PDB file of C-alpha atoms and ligand atoms in Angstrom:
ATOM      1  CA  MET Q 213       9.961  14.546  -8.072  1.00 98.00           C
ATOM      2  CA  LYS Q 214      11.144  11.047  -8.919  1.00 99.00           C
ATOM      3  CA  ILE Q 215       8.015   8.913  -8.489  1.00 99.00           C
ATOM      4  CA  LEU Q 216       7.994   5.105  -8.538  1.00 99.00           C
ATOM      5  CA  LEU Q 217       4.634   3.911  -9.875  1.00 99.00           C
ATOM      6  CA  ILE Q 218       3.958   0.224  -9.270  1.00 98.00           C
ATOM      7  CA  GLY Q 219       1.164  -1.077 -11.502  1.00 98.00           C
ATOM      8  CA  ALA Q 220       1.686   1.680 -14.063  1.00 98.00           C
ATOM      9  CA  SER Q 221       0.060  -0.260 -16.915  1.00 98.00           C
ATOM     10  CA  GLY Q 222      -3.164  -1.000 -15.022  1.00 98.00           C
ATOM     11  CA  THR Q 223      -6.593   0.612 -15.103  1.00 98.00           C
ATOM     12  CA  VAL Q 224      -5.781   2.743 -12.048  1.00 98.00           C
ATOM     13  CA  GLY Q 225      -2.044   3.048 -12.675  1.00 98.00           C
ATOM     14  CA  SER Q 226      -2.253   4.277 -16.263  1.00 98.00           C
ATOM     15  CA  ALA Q 227      -4.495   7.155 -15.174  1.00 98.00           C
ATOM     16  CA  VAL Q 228      -2.092   7.987 -12.334  1.00 99.00           C
ATOM     17  CA  ALA Q 229       0.798   7.952 -14.817  1.00 99.00           C
ATOM     18  CA  THR Q 230      -1.032  10.375 -17.117  1.00 98.00           C
ATOM     19  CA  GLU Q 231      -1.730  12.752 -14.212  1.00 98.00           C
ATOM     20  CA  LEU Q 232       1.691  12.706 -12.558  1.00 99.00           C
ATOM     21  CA  ALA Q 233       3.916  12.512 -15.650  1.00 98.00           C
ATOM     22  CA  GLN Q 234       2.785  16.033 -16.572  1.00 98.00           C
ATOM     23  CA  ARG Q 235       4.879  17.402 -13.712  1.00 98.00           C
ATOM     24  CA  HIS Q 236       7.232  14.652 -12.518  1.00 99.00           C
ATOM     25  CA  ASP Q 237       9.695  11.943 -13.491  1.00 98.00           C
ATOM     26  CA  VAL Q 238       7.510   8.809 -13.299  1.00 99.00           C
ATOM     27  CA  VAL Q 239       9.288   5.435 -13.242  1.00 99.00           C
ATOM     28  CA  ARG Q 240       6.796   2.870 -14.569  1.00 98.00           C
ATOM     29  CA  ILE Q 241       6.933  -0.511 -12.835  1.00 99.00           C
ATOM     30  CA  GLY Q 242       4.874  -3.661 -13.437  1.00 98.00           C
ATOM     31  CA  ARG Q 243       4.835  -7.414 -13.026  1.00 98.00           C
ATOM     32  CA  ASN Q 244       5.844  -7.940 -16.651  1.00 98.00           C
ATOM     33  CA  SER Q 245       5.637  -4.455 -18.204  1.00 98.00           C
ATOM     34  CA  GLY Q 246       7.219  -1.065 -17.590  1.00 98.00           C
ATOM     35  CA  ASP Q 247      10.730   0.333 -17.081  1.00 98.00           C
ATOM     36  CA  PHE Q 248      11.334  -2.101 -14.182  1.00 98.00           C
ATOM     37  CA  GLN Q 249       9.626  -5.296 -13.015  1.00 98.00           C
ATOM     38  CA  VAL Q 250       8.719  -6.526  -9.536  1.00 98.00           C
ATOM     39  CA  ASP Q 251       6.550  -9.151  -7.891  1.00 98.00           C
ATOM     40  CA  ILE Q 252       5.080  -7.392  -4.867  1.00 98.00           C
ATOM     41  CA  ALA Q 253       4.262 -10.761  -3.285  1.00 98.00           C
ATOM     42  CA  ASP Q 254       7.999 -11.526  -3.008  1.00 98.00           C
ATOM     43  CA  PRO Q 255      10.037  -9.376  -0.573  1.00 98.00           C
ATOM     44  CA  ALA Q 256      13.306 -10.359  -2.304  1.00 98.00           C
ATOM     45  CA  SER Q 257      11.930  -9.066  -5.600  1.00 98.00           C
ATOM     46  CA  ILE Q 258      10.894  -5.783  -3.911  1.00 99.00           C
ATOM     47  CA  ARG Q 259      14.393  -5.301  -2.489  1.00 98.00           C
ATOM     48  CA  GLN Q 260      15.937  -6.017  -5.880  1.00 98.00           C
ATOM     49  CA  LEU Q 261      13.651  -3.385  -7.447  1.00 98.00           C
ATOM     50  CA  PHE Q 262      14.742  -0.664  -5.005  1.00 98.00           C
ATOM     51  CA  GLU Q 263      18.400  -1.585  -5.496  1.00 98.00           C
ATOM     52  CA  GLN Q 264      17.879  -1.106  -9.248  1.00 98.00           C
ATOM     53  CA  VAL Q 265      15.857   2.144  -9.191  1.00 98.00           C
ATOM     54  CA  GLY Q 266      17.686   3.873  -6.346  1.00 98.00           C
ATOM     55  CA  ARG Q 267      16.441   6.720  -4.181  1.00 98.00           C
ATOM     56  CA  PHE Q 268      13.041   8.322  -4.783  1.00 99.00           C
ATOM     57  CA  ASP Q 269      10.692  11.078  -3.616  1.00 99.00           C
ATOM     58  CA  ALA Q 270       7.346   9.263  -3.890  1.00 99.00           C
ATOM     59  CA  LEU Q 271       6.088   5.735  -4.348  1.00 99.00           C
ATOM     60  CA  VAL Q 272       2.595   5.017  -5.639  1.00 99.00           C
ATOM     61  CA  SER Q 273       1.263   1.473  -5.478  1.00 99.00           C
ATOM     62  CA  ALA Q 274      -1.683   0.802  -7.805  1.00 99.00           C
ATOM     63  CA  VAL Q 275      -1.566  -2.997  -7.551  1.00 98.00           C
ATOM     64  CA  GLY Q 276      -3.074  -5.796  -5.546  1.00 98.00           C
ATOM     65  CA  SER Q 277      -4.723  -9.145  -6.207  1.00 98.00           C
ATOM     66  CA  VAL Q 278      -7.317 -10.884  -4.045  1.00 98.00           C
ATOM     67  CA  THR Q 279      -9.541 -13.955  -4.477  1.00 98.00           C
ATOM     68  CA  PHE Q 280     -13.152 -13.196  -5.363  1.00 98.00           C
ATOM     69  CA  LYS Q 281     -15.280 -16.167  -4.310  1.00 98.00           C
ATOM     70  CA  ALA Q 282     -18.576 -16.849  -2.555  1.00 98.00           C
ATOM     71  CA  LEU Q 283     -17.995 -16.954   1.195  1.00 98.00           C
ATOM     72  CA  GLY Q 284     -19.737 -20.329   1.382  1.00 98.00           C
ATOM     73  CA  GLU Q 285     -17.022 -21.810  -0.843  1.00 98.00           C
ATOM     74  CA  MET Q 286     -14.076 -20.093   0.811  1.00 98.00           C
ATOM     75  CA  ALA Q 287     -11.548 -21.958   2.904  1.00 98.00           C
ATOM     76  CA  ASP Q 288      -8.491 -20.794   4.773  1.00 98.00           C
ATOM     77  CA  ASN Q 289      -6.170 -20.812   1.763  1.00 98.00           C
ATOM     78  CA  ASP Q 290      -8.520 -18.690  -0.351  1.00 98.00           C
ATOM     79  CA  PHE Q 291      -7.415 -15.716   1.757  1.00 98.00           C
ATOM     80  CA  ILE Q 292      -3.693 -16.223   1.148  1.00 98.00           C
ATOM     81  CA  LEU Q 293      -3.562 -14.363  -2.185  1.00 98.00           C
ATOM     82  CA  GLY Q 294      -5.100 -11.205  -0.735  1.00 98.00           C
ATOM     83  CA  LEU Q 295      -2.917 -11.339   2.375  1.00 98.00           C
ATOM     84  CA  GLN Q 296       0.383 -12.020   0.556  1.00 98.00           C
ATOM     85  CA  ASN Q 297      -0.240  -9.902  -2.514  1.00 98.00           C
ATOM     86  CA  LYS Q 298      -2.532  -6.897  -2.001  1.00 99.00           C
ATOM     87  CA  LEU Q 299      -1.945  -6.515   1.763  1.00 99.00           C
ATOM     88  CA  MET Q 300       1.634  -7.545   2.608  1.00 99.00           C
ATOM     89  CA  GLY Q 301       2.868  -6.740  -0.894  1.00 99.00           C
ATOM     90  CA  GLN Q 302       1.931  -3.098  -0.354  1.00 99.00           C
ATOM     91  CA  VAL Q 303       3.021  -3.077   3.298  1.00 99.00           C
ATOM     92  CA  ASN Q 304       6.411  -4.446   2.207  1.00 99.00           C
ATOM     93  CA  LEU Q 305       6.759  -1.623  -0.332  1.00 99.00           C
ATOM     94  CA  LEU Q 306       6.892   0.642   2.722  1.00 99.00           C
ATOM     95  CA  LEU Q 307       8.920  -1.628   5.012  1.00 98.00           C
ATOM     96  CA  ILE Q 308      11.638  -2.178   2.401  1.00 98.00           C
ATOM     97  CA  GLY Q 309      11.196   1.037   0.419  1.00 98.00           C
ATOM     98  CA  ARG Q 310      11.704   3.336   3.429  1.00 98.00           C
ATOM     99  CA  GLU Q 311      15.437   2.478   3.335  1.00 98.00           C
ATOM    100  CA  PHE Q 312      15.614   3.975  -0.152  1.00 98.00           C
ATOM    101  CA  ALA Q 313      13.216   6.910   0.351  1.00 99.00           C
ATOM    102  CA  ASN Q 314      14.509  10.479   0.437  1.00 98.00           C
ATOM    103  CA  ASP Q 315      13.625  12.635   3.457  1.00 98.00           C
ATOM    104  CA  GLY Q 316       9.997  13.771   3.155  1.00 98.00           C
ATOM    105  CA  ALA Q 317       9.119  11.061   0.633  1.00 99.00           C
ATOM    106  CA  SER Q 318       5.555   9.781   0.415  1.00 99.00           C
ATOM    107  CA  PHE Q 319       4.029   6.330   0.000  1.00 99.00           C
ATOM    108  CA  THR Q 320       0.539   6.009  -1.476  1.00 99.00           C
ATOM    109  CA  LEU Q 321      -1.156   2.605  -1.325  1.00 99.00           C
ATOM    110  CA  THR Q 322      -4.413   1.428  -2.894  1.00 99.00           C
ATOM    111  CA  SER Q 323      -7.294  -0.142  -0.980  1.00 99.00           C
ATOM    112  CA  GLY Q 324     -10.837   0.155  -2.374  1.00 98.00           C
ATOM    113  CA  VAL Q 325     -14.543   0.504  -1.699  1.00 98.00           C
ATOM    114  CA  LEU Q 326     -15.340  -3.055  -0.621  1.00 98.00           C
ATOM    115  CA  ASN Q 327     -14.670  -2.721   3.111  1.00 98.00           C
ATOM    116  CA  ARG Q 328     -17.080   0.239   3.164  1.00 98.00           C
ATOM    117  CA  ASP Q 329     -19.732  -1.056   0.784  1.00 98.00           C
ATOM    118  CA  PRO Q 330     -19.399  -4.841   0.328  1.00 98.00           C
ATOM    119  CA  ILE Q 331     -20.497  -7.043  -2.566  1.00 98.00           C
ATOM    120  CA  ARG Q 332     -21.012 -10.787  -2.838  1.00 97.00           C
ATOM    121  CA  MET Q 333     -17.715 -12.666  -3.249  1.00 98.00           C
ATOM    122  CA  GLY Q 334     -15.857  -9.694  -1.772  1.00 98.00           C
ATOM    123  CA  ALA Q 335     -14.982 -10.945   1.739  1.00 98.00           C
ATOM    124  CA  SER Q 336     -11.236 -11.217   1.117  1.00 98.00           C
ATOM    125  CA  ALA Q 337     -11.114  -7.869  -0.682  1.00 98.00           C
ATOM    126  CA  ALA Q 338     -13.015  -6.210   2.168  1.00 98.00           C
ATOM    127  CA  MET Q 339     -10.697  -7.695   4.784  1.00 98.00           C
ATOM    128  CA  VAL Q 340      -7.554  -6.601   2.974  1.00 98.00           C
ATOM    129  CA  ASN Q 341      -8.859  -3.108   2.186  1.00 99.00           C
ATOM    130  CA  GLY Q 342      -9.806  -2.560   5.814  1.00 99.00           C
ATOM    131  CA  ALA Q 343      -6.371  -3.707   6.923  1.00 99.00           C
ATOM    132  CA  LEU Q 344      -4.645  -1.360   4.460  1.00 99.00           C
ATOM    133  CA  ASP Q 345      -6.717   1.629   5.594  1.00 99.00           C
ATOM    134  CA  ALA Q 346      -5.889   0.841   9.224  1.00 99.00           C
ATOM    135  CA  PHE Q 347      -2.212   0.309   8.442  1.00 99.00           C
ATOM    136  CA  VAL Q 348      -1.675   3.708   6.822  1.00 98.00           C
ATOM    137  CA  ARG Q 349      -3.369   5.515   9.708  1.00 98.00           C
ATOM    138  CA  ALA Q 350      -1.140   3.771  12.250  1.00 98.00           C
ATOM    139  CA  ALA Q 351       2.109   3.725  10.270  1.00 98.00           C
ATOM    140  CA  ALA Q 352       1.906   7.455   9.532  1.00 98.00           C
ATOM    141  CA  ILE Q 353       2.357   8.459  13.171  1.00 98.00           C
ATOM    142  CA  GLU Q 354       5.577   6.445  13.514  1.00 98.00           C
ATOM    143  CA  LEU Q 355       7.352   7.305  10.283  1.00 98.00           C
ATOM    144  CA  PRO Q 356      10.616   9.266  10.725  1.00 98.00           C
ATOM    145  CA  ARG Q 357      12.309  11.885   8.496  1.00 98.00           C
ATOM    146  CA  GLY Q 358       9.056  13.494   7.340  1.00 98.00           C
ATOM    147  CA  LEU Q 359       8.044  10.337   5.484  1.00 99.00           C
ATOM    148  CA  ARG Q 360       4.314  10.226   4.730  1.00 99.00           C
ATOM    149  CA  ILE Q 361       1.857   7.435   3.912  1.00 99.00           C
ATOM    150  CA  ASN Q 362      -1.735   7.540   2.630  1.00 99.00           C
ATOM    151  CA  ALA Q 363      -4.183   5.194   0.946  1.00 99.00           C
ATOM    152  CA  VAL Q 364      -6.523   5.870  -1.947  1.00 99.00           C
ATOM    153  CA  SER Q 365      -9.819   3.988  -1.671  1.00 99.00           C
ATOM    154  CA  PRO Q 366     -11.699   4.251  -4.965  1.00 98.00           C
ATOM    155  CA  THR Q 367     -15.065   2.837  -5.851  1.00 98.00           C
ATOM    156  CA  VAL Q 368     -15.256   0.875  -9.094  1.00 98.00           C
ATOM    157  CA  LEU Q 369     -13.794   2.723 -12.099  1.00 98.00           C
ATOM    158  CA  GLU Q 370     -15.774   3.471 -15.251  1.00 98.00           C
ATOM    159  CA  GLU Q 371     -12.954   1.933 -17.273  1.00 98.00           C
ATOM    160  CA  ALA Q 372     -13.320  -1.376 -15.369  1.00 98.00           C
ATOM    161  CA  MET Q 373     -17.091  -1.719 -15.782  1.00 97.00           C
ATOM    162  CA  GLY Q 374     -16.716  -3.797 -18.959  1.00 96.00           C
ATOM    163  CA  SER Q 375     -15.817  -6.803 -16.826  1.00 95.00           C
ATOM    164  CA  TYR Q 376     -16.873  -5.675 -13.314  1.00 96.00           C
ATOM    165  CA  ALA Q 377     -20.426  -4.423 -14.009  1.00 96.00           C
ATOM    166  CA  PRO Q 378     -22.215  -7.693 -13.049  1.00 96.00           C
ATOM    167  CA  TYR Q 379     -20.559  -7.571  -9.610  1.00 96.00           C
ATOM    168  CA  PHE Q 380     -21.212  -3.860  -8.991  1.00 98.00           C
ATOM    169  CA  ARG Q 381     -24.899  -3.378  -9.816  1.00 97.00           C
ATOM    170  CA  GLY Q 382     -26.136  -0.130  -8.313  1.00 98.00           C
ATOM    171  CA  TYR Q 383     -22.666   1.348  -7.894  1.00 98.00           C
ATOM    172  CA  LYS Q 384     -21.904   4.656  -9.576  1.00 98.00           C
ATOM    173  CA  PRO Q 385     -18.494   4.227 -11.230  1.00 98.00           C
ATOM    174  CA  VAL Q 386     -15.942   7.044 -11.261  1.00 98.00           C
ATOM    175  CA  PRO Q 387     -13.659   8.031 -14.138  1.00 98.00           C
ATOM    176  CA  ALA Q 388     -10.052   6.898 -13.707  1.00 98.00           C
ATOM    177  CA  ALA Q 389      -8.929  10.499 -14.217  1.00 98.00           C
ATOM    178  CA  ASP Q 390     -10.881  11.536 -11.076  1.00 98.00           C
ATOM    179  CA  VAL Q 391      -9.293   8.703  -9.088  1.00 98.00           C
ATOM    180  CA  ALA Q 392      -5.873   9.861 -10.283  1.00 99.00           C
ATOM    181  CA  LEU Q 393      -6.442  13.242  -8.625  1.00 98.00           C
ATOM    182  CA  ALA Q 394      -6.521  11.571  -5.202  1.00 99.00           C
ATOM    183  CA  TYR Q 395      -3.057  10.127  -5.889  1.00 99.00           C
ATOM    184  CA  ALA Q 396      -1.855  13.589  -6.932  1.00 99.00           C
ATOM    185  CA  LYS Q 397      -3.206  15.003  -3.656  1.00 98.00           C
ATOM    186  CA  SER Q 398      -1.370  12.353  -1.694  1.00 99.00           C
ATOM    187  CA  VAL Q 399       1.922  12.751  -3.591  1.00 99.00           C
ATOM    188  CA  GLU Q 400       1.981  16.512  -4.082  1.00 98.00           C
ATOM    189  CA  GLY Q 401       0.250  17.621  -0.886  1.00 98.00           C
ATOM    190  CA  LEU Q 402       1.339  17.340   2.731  1.00 98.00           C
ATOM    191  CA  GLN Q 403      -1.271  15.092   4.301  1.00 98.00           C
ATOM    192  CA  THR Q 404      -0.363  11.804   5.965  1.00 99.00           C
ATOM    193  CA  GLY Q 405      -2.257   8.942   7.589  1.00 99.00           C
ATOM    194  CA  GLN Q 406      -5.246   9.646   5.345  1.00 99.00           C
ATOM    195  CA  VAL Q 407      -7.569   7.376   3.392  1.00 99.00           C
ATOM    196  CA  PHE Q 408      -8.692   9.354   0.350  1.00 99.00           C
ATOM    197  CA  ILE Q 409     -12.098   7.987  -0.632  1.00 98.00           C
ATOM    198  CA  VAL Q 410     -13.091   8.516  -4.271  1.00 98.00           C
ATOM    199  CA  GLY Q 411     -16.725   7.833  -5.200  1.00 95.00           C
TER     200      GLY Q 411
HETATM  201  N1  LIG S1035     -10.245  -1.241 -11.284  1.00 63.19           N
HETATM  202  C1  LIG S1035     -11.064  -0.777 -10.353  1.00 63.19           C
HETATM  203  O1  LIG S1035     -12.233  -0.408 -10.630  1.00 63.19           O
HETATM  204  C2  LIG S1035     -10.586  -0.626  -8.931  1.00 63.19           C
HETATM  205  C3  LIG S1035     -11.417  -0.003  -8.000  1.00 63.19           C
HETATM  206  C4  LIG S1035     -10.975   0.120  -6.683  1.00 63.19           C
HETATM  207  C5  LIG S1035      -9.740  -0.378  -6.308  1.00 63.19           C
HETATM  208  N2  LIG S1035      -8.953  -0.983  -7.243  1.00 63.19           N
HETATM  209  C6  LIG S1035      -7.658  -1.507  -6.821  1.00 63.19           C
HETATM  210  O2  LIG S1035      -6.641  -0.871  -7.557  1.00 63.19           O
HETATM  211  C7  LIG S1035      -5.532  -1.775  -7.695  1.00 63.19           C
HETATM  212  C8  LIG S1035      -5.183  -1.877  -9.175  1.00 63.19           C
HETATM  213  O3  LIG S1035      -6.318  -2.367  -9.859  1.00 63.19           O
HETATM  214  P1  LIG S1035      -6.430  -2.288 -11.455  1.00 63.19           P
HETATM  215  O4  LIG S1035      -7.842  -2.602 -11.797  1.00 63.19           O
HETATM  216  O5  LIG S1035      -5.829  -1.016 -11.948  1.00 63.19           O
HETATM  217  O6  LIG S1035      -5.507  -3.536 -11.872  1.00 63.19           O
HETATM  218  P2  LIG S1035      -5.053  -4.005 -13.329  1.00 63.19           P
HETATM  219  O7  LIG S1035      -5.687  -3.160 -14.396  1.00 63.19           O
HETATM  220  O8  LIG S1035      -5.245  -5.483 -13.363  1.00 63.19           O
HETATM  221  O9  LIG S1035      -3.480  -3.670 -13.347  1.00 63.19           O
HETATM  222  C9  LIG S1035      -2.627  -4.322 -12.457  1.00 63.19           C
HETATM  223  C10 LIG S1035      -1.244  -3.693 -12.532  1.00 63.19           C
HETATM  224  O10 LIG S1035      -0.454  -4.258 -11.486  1.00 63.19           O
HETATM  225  C11 LIG S1035       0.661  -4.946 -12.035  1.00 63.19           C
HETATM  226  N3  LIG S1035       0.829  -6.187 -11.248  1.00 63.19           N
HETATM  227  C12 LIG S1035       0.022  -7.267 -11.221  1.00 63.19           C
HETATM  228  N4  LIG S1035       0.482  -8.180 -10.350  1.00 63.19           N
HETATM  229  C13 LIG S1035       1.637  -7.670  -9.829  1.00 63.19           C
HETATM  230  C14 LIG S1035       2.606  -8.143  -8.920  1.00 63.19           C
HETATM  231  N5  LIG S1035       2.489  -9.348  -8.316  1.00 63.19           N
HETATM  232  N6  LIG S1035       3.669  -7.352  -8.629  1.00 63.19           N
HETATM  233  C15 LIG S1035       3.802  -6.145  -9.224  1.00 63.19           C
HETATM  234  N7  LIG S1035       2.910  -5.623 -10.093  1.00 63.19           N
HETATM  235  C16 LIG S1035       1.849  -6.393 -10.406  1.00 63.19           C
HETATM  236  C17 LIG S1035       0.345  -5.199 -13.484  1.00 63.19           C
HETATM  237  O11 LIG S1035       1.563  -5.272 -14.219  1.00 63.19           O
HETATM  238  P3  LIG S1035       1.682  -6.008 -15.664  1.00 63.19           P
HETATM  239  O12 LIG S1035       0.782  -5.243 -16.597  1.00 63.19           O
HETATM  240  O13 LIG S1035       3.129  -5.863 -16.018  1.00 63.19           O
HETATM  241  O14 LIG S1035       1.231  -7.408 -15.458  1.00 63.19           O
HETATM  242  C18 LIG S1035      -0.494  -3.957 -13.826  1.00 63.19           C
HETATM  243  O15 LIG S1035       0.367  -2.852 -14.092  1.00 63.19           O
HETATM  244  C19 LIG S1035      -5.975  -3.094  -7.052  1.00 63.19           C
HETATM  245  O16 LIG S1035      -5.511  -3.110  -5.710  1.00 63.19           O
HETATM  246  C20 LIG S1035      -7.476  -2.989  -7.077  1.00 63.19           C
HETATM  247  O17 LIG S1035      -8.095  -3.755  -6.062  1.00 63.19           O
HETATM  248  C21 LIG S1035      -9.333  -1.112  -8.553  1.00 63.19           C
END
């Protein structure tokens, strides 16, 4: 399969690349790194990416930025990053990418634990994750041509605990390699409309 991996250099994405590159042609995509570059927050940049990379069999998105801030200090515009980047950036990968997807292609987006098990400063992350999980369930039933869409919702990764540990006290982190298996299930299996929870 030709697999487009957005966020390939990241903590999640590099583990997904290691897992999928054993069996597939993985095109590594990043904001500044990789074979191709894209800014998921900019629909014109997403379209330009697909015009460059051409048709594909699977797209994996392991990206998404949100604002982490105490709710008491948050105002309206503190939610914009999460909405434009992690939420609509990933939704637009489907809305634009479907034009370039081969029949039966899959889209795998990334949400995360915080809508299920919130932490302080995580209100925007929780909102966006919940929206992504809902979106894949609903979008899956309307996709034509055998197209599929799932989300992977990992808890915090062991490899991220160096910086994230103070925010995730009491959470049991999971190895990135275990998280990568959920992406393999989504890409290489047949399920659609699923949220694969890891951890
Ligand atoms: N880390 C965790 O423990 C964890 C747990 C649960 C969920 N998640 C979720 O998993 C996703 C990835 O997290 P991560 O920790 O792996 O991130 P990360 O290590 O910071 O890596 C981010 C990746 O995304 C790319 N990127 C950044 N901004 C982009 C943009 N605007 N357009 C396109 N690509 C962009 C980066 O490319 P460059 O390297 O080229 O800049 C990099 O490859 C996020 O949605 C996060 O919320 C992470």
